[in-house]
PDB file of C-alpha atoms and ligand atoms in Angstrom:
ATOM      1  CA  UNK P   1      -5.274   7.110  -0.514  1.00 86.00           C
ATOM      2  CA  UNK P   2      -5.295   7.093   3.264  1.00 89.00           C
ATOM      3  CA  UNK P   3      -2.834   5.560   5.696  1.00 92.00           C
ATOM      4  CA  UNK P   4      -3.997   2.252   7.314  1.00 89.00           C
ATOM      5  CA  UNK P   5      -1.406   3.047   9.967  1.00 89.00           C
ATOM      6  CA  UNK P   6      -1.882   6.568  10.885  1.00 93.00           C
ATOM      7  CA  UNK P   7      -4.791   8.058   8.637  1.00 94.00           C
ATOM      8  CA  UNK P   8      -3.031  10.827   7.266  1.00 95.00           C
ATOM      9  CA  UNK P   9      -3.973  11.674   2.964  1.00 94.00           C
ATOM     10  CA  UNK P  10      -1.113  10.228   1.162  1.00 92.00           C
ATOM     11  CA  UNK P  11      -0.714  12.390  -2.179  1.00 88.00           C
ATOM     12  CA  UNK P  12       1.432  10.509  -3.804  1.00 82.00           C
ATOM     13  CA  UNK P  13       1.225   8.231  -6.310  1.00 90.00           C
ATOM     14  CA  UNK P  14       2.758   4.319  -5.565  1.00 93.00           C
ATOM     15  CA  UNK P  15       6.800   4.313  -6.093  1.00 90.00           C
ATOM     16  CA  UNK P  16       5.953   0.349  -6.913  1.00 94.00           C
ATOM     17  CA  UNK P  17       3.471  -1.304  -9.132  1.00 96.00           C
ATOM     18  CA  UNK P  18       3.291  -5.278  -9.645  1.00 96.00           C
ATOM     19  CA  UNK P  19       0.921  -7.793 -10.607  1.00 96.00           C
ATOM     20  CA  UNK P  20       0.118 -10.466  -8.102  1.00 93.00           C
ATOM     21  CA  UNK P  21      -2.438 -13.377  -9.363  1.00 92.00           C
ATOM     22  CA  UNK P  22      -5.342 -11.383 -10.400  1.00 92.00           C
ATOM     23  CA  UNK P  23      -4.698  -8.649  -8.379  1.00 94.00           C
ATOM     24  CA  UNK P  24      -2.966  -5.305  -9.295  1.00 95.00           C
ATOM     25  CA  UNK P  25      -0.699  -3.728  -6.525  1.00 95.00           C
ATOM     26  CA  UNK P  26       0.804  -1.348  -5.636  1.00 94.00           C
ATOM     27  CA  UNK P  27       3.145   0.349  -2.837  1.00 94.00           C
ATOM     28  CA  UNK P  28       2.414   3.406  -0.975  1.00 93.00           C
ATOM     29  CA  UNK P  29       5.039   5.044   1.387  1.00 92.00           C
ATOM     30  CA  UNK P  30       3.675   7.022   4.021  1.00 92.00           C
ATOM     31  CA  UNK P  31       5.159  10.526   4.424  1.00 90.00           C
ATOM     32  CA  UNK P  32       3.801  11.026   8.067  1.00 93.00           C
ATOM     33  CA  UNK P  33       4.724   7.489   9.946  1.00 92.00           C
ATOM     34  CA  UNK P  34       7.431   6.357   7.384  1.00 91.00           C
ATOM     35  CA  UNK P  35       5.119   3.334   6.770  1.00 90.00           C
ATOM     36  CA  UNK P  36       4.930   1.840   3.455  1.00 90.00           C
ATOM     37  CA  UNK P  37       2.015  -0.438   2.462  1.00 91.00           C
ATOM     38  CA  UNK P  38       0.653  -2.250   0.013  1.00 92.00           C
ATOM     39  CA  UNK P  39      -2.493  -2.182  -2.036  1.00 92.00           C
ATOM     40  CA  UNK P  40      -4.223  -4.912  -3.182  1.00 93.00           C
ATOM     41  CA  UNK P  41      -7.267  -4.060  -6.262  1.00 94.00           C
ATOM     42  CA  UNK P  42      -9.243  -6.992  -7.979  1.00 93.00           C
ATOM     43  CA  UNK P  43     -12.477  -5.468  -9.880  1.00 91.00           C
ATOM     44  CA  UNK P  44     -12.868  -2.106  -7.976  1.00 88.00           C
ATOM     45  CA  UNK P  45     -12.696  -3.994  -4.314  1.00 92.00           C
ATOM     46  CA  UNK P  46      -9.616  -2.772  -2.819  1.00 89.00           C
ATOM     47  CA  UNK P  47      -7.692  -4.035   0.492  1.00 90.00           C
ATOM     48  CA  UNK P  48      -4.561  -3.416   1.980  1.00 86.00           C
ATOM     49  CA  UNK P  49      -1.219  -5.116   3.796  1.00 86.00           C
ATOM     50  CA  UNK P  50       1.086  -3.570   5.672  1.00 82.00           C
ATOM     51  CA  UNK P  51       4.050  -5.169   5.616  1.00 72.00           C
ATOM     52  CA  UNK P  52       6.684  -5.802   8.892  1.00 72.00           C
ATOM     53  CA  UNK P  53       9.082  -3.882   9.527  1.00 65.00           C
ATOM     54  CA  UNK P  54      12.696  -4.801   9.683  1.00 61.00           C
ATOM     55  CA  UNK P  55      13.950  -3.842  13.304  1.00 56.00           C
TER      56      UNK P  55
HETATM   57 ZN1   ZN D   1       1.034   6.941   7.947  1.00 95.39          ZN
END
């Protein structure tokens, strides 16, 4: 997994998983921005959000 934010290789596996309609998802945090994101999957297409942060 890369970071849509900063590009770095995330290693980690997601600390969140959900179900949202028909798509599986599931939350990355970002070790080198402090970003977390979320990743959208629905029959091997994959796409990304990156939620807003709270200032
Ligand atoms: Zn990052």
């Amino acid at each position: 997994m890369i970071c849509p934010v900063c590009n770095a290789e995330i290693q980690e596996t997601p600390f969140k998983e959900w179900l949202f309609n028909d798509y599986s998802v599931s939350r990355y945090k970002c070790q080198e921005c402090g970003y977390s994101f979320n990743v959208y999957s629905k029959e091997g297409k994959e796409s990304y959000t990156i939620p807003k942060r709270k200032i």
